[in-house]
Amino acid sequence: HDDLKDRPLFITGESYAGHYVPAVSHRIWKANRDKEGPHIHLQRCLVMECVCGQPHAPRIKVSREKAHTVSLQRVAAAAA
């Protein structure tokens, strides 16, 4: 949507979002890096009380107190 194209995007979720928030965030980050399609201003992703464990999912240990500091650079580095 044109009126949202320059706004920052934050992807968040809980529980089963541990499966799809990292995957969706990484796909957007990768598309931005590779200049595929329109640029999406993805700022942060956050998953609380998550269920994860897929072998291909980025694994990042974060305490609840530090959850707000996880940036997409750390997600991307963990996925690389």
PDB file of C-alpha atoms in Angstrom:
ATOM      1  CA  HIS A   1       0.000   0.000   0.000  1.00  0.00           C
ATOM      2  CA  ASP A   2       1.509   3.319  -1.075  1.00  0.00           C
ATOM      3  CA  ASP A   3       0.821   5.188   2.161  1.00  0.00           C
ATOM      4  CA  LEU A   4       2.692   2.494   4.150  1.00  0.00           C
ATOM      5  CA  LYS A   5       5.669   1.885   1.852  1.00  0.00           C
ATOM      6  CA  ASP A   6       8.064   4.225   3.711  1.00  0.00           C
ATOM      7  CA  ARG A   7       6.948   3.295   7.239  1.00  0.00           C
ATOM      8  CA  PRO A   8       9.041   0.990   9.466  1.00  0.00           C
ATOM      9  CA  LEU A   9       7.886  -2.612   9.862  1.00  0.00           C
ATOM     10  CA  PHE A  10       8.118  -4.526  13.136  1.00  0.00           C
ATOM     11  CA  ILE A  11       7.258  -8.241  13.051  1.00  0.00           C
ATOM     12  CA  THR A  12       6.255  -9.711  16.405  1.00  0.00           C
ATOM     13  CA  GLY A  13       4.527 -12.751  17.793  1.00  0.00           C
ATOM     14  CA  GLU A  14       4.436 -15.338  20.522  1.00  0.00           C
ATOM     15  CA  SER A  15       4.248 -19.088  20.858  1.00  0.00           C
ATOM     16  CA  TYR A  16       4.151 -20.653  17.372  1.00  0.00           C
ATOM     17  CA  ALA A  17       5.482 -17.365  15.978  1.00  0.00           C
ATOM     18  CA  GLY A  18       8.875 -18.825  16.892  1.00  0.00           C
ATOM     19  CA  HIS A  19       8.529 -20.718  13.627  1.00  0.00           C
ATOM     20  CA  TYR A  20       7.354 -18.014  11.254  1.00  0.00           C
ATOM     21  CA  VAL A  21       8.596 -14.649  12.591  1.00  0.00           C
ATOM     22  CA  PRO A  22      12.296 -15.499  12.043  1.00  0.00           C
ATOM     23  CA  ALA A  23      11.546 -17.032   8.632  1.00  0.00           C
ATOM     24  CA  VAL A  24       9.456 -14.084   7.399  1.00  0.00           C
ATOM     25  CA  SER A  25      11.929 -11.547   8.807  1.00  0.00           C
ATOM     26  CA  HIS A  26      14.884 -13.293   7.195  1.00  0.00           C
ATOM     27  CA  ARG A  27      13.096 -13.509   3.841  1.00  0.00           C
ATOM     28  CA  ILE A  28      12.359  -9.779   3.880  1.00  0.00           C
ATOM     29  CA  TRP A  29      15.934  -8.987   4.943  1.00  0.00           C
ATOM     30  CA  LYS A  30      17.329 -11.193   2.166  1.00  0.00           C
ATOM     31  CA  ALA A  31      15.032  -9.654  -0.470  1.00  0.00           C
ATOM     32  CA  ASN A  32      16.124  -6.173   0.621  1.00  0.00           C
ATOM     33  CA  ARG A  33      19.785  -7.189   0.480  1.00  0.00           C
ATOM     34  CA  ASP A  34      19.398  -8.737  -2.977  1.00  0.00           C
ATOM     35  CA  LYS A  35      17.198  -5.864  -4.188  1.00  0.00           C
ATOM     36  CA  GLU A  36      14.279  -8.190  -5.004  1.00  0.00           C
ATOM     37  CA  GLY A  37      11.001  -6.306  -5.302  1.00  0.00           C
ATOM     38  CA  PRO A  38      10.175  -3.148  -3.380  1.00  0.00           C
ATOM     39  CA  HIS A  39      12.334  -2.311  -0.363  1.00  0.00           C
ATOM     40  CA  ILE A  40      10.581  -3.036   2.949  1.00  0.00           C
ATOM     41  CA  HIS A  41      11.752  -0.978   5.928  1.00  0.00           C
ATOM     42  CA  LEU A  42      12.035  -3.901   8.331  1.00  0.00           C
ATOM     43  CA  GLN A  43      13.242  -2.605  11.692  1.00  0.00           C
ATOM     44  CA  ARG A  44      12.986  -5.404  14.253  1.00  0.00           C
ATOM     45  CA  CYS A  45      11.470  -8.771  14.928  1.00  0.00           C
ATOM     46  CA  LEU A  46      10.506 -10.115  18.335  1.00  0.00           C
ATOM     47  CA  VAL A  47       9.177 -13.446  19.533  1.00  0.00           C
ATOM     48  CA  MET A  48       8.196 -14.034  23.156  1.00  0.00           C
ATOM     49  CA  GLU A  49       7.413 -17.362  24.828  1.00  0.00           C
ATOM     50  CA  CYS A  50       8.267 -19.008  21.543  1.00  0.00           C
ATOM     51  CA  VAL A  51       8.169 -22.521  20.197  1.00  0.00           C
ATOM     52  CA  CYS A  52      11.023 -23.183  17.807  1.00  0.00           C
ATOM     53  CA  GLY A  53      13.581 -25.808  17.046  1.00  0.00           C
ATOM     54  CA  GLN A  54      13.613 -26.298  13.323  1.00  0.00           C
ATOM     55  CA  PRO A  55      17.136 -27.155  12.191  1.00  0.00           C
ATOM     56  CA  HIS A  56      17.102 -24.264   9.691  1.00  0.00           C
ATOM     57  CA  ALA A  57      15.738 -21.607  12.065  1.00  0.00           C
ATOM     58  CA  PRO A  58      18.126 -18.952  13.389  1.00  0.00           C
ATOM     59  CA  ARG A  59      18.939 -19.696  17.027  1.00  0.00           C
ATOM     60  CA  ILE A  60      19.612 -16.750  19.287  1.00  0.00           C
ATOM     61  CA  LYS A  61      19.637 -16.948  23.075  1.00  0.00           C
ATOM     62  CA  VAL A  62      18.124 -13.838  24.601  1.00  0.00           C
ATOM     63  CA  SER A  63      16.966 -13.172  28.122  1.00  0.00           C
ATOM     64  CA  ARG A  64      13.622 -11.434  28.613  1.00  0.00           C
ATOM     65  CA  GLU A  65      15.416  -8.377  29.999  1.00  0.00           C
ATOM     66  CA  LYS A  66      17.484  -8.022  26.804  1.00  0.00           C
ATOM     67  CA  ALA A  67      14.790  -9.018  24.273  1.00  0.00           C
ATOM     68  CA  HIS A  68      14.406  -5.463  23.007  1.00  0.00           C
ATOM     69  CA  THR A  69      18.055  -5.358  21.913  1.00  0.00           C
ATOM     70  CA  VAL A  70      17.914  -8.157  19.329  1.00  0.00           C
ATOM     71  CA  SER A  71      18.388  -6.533  15.971  1.00  0.00           C
ATOM     72  CA  LEU A  72      17.891  -7.920  12.508  1.00  0.00           C
ATOM     73  CA  GLN A  73      21.650  -7.937  12.035  1.00  0.00           C
ATOM     74  CA  ARG A  74      21.898 -10.576  14.777  1.00  0.00           C
ATOM     75  CA  VAL A  75      19.065 -12.593  13.240  1.00  0.00           C
ATOM     76  CA  ALA A  76      20.734 -12.419   9.834  1.00  0.00           C
ATOM     77  CA  ALA A  77      24.152 -13.326  11.266  1.00  0.00           C
ATOM     78  CA  ALA A  78      22.689 -16.325  13.070  1.00  0.00           C
ATOM     79  CA  ALA A  79      20.982 -17.488   9.886  1.00  0.00           C
ATOM     80  CA  ALA A  80      24.132 -17.192   7.781  1.00  0.00           C
TER      81      ALA A  80
END
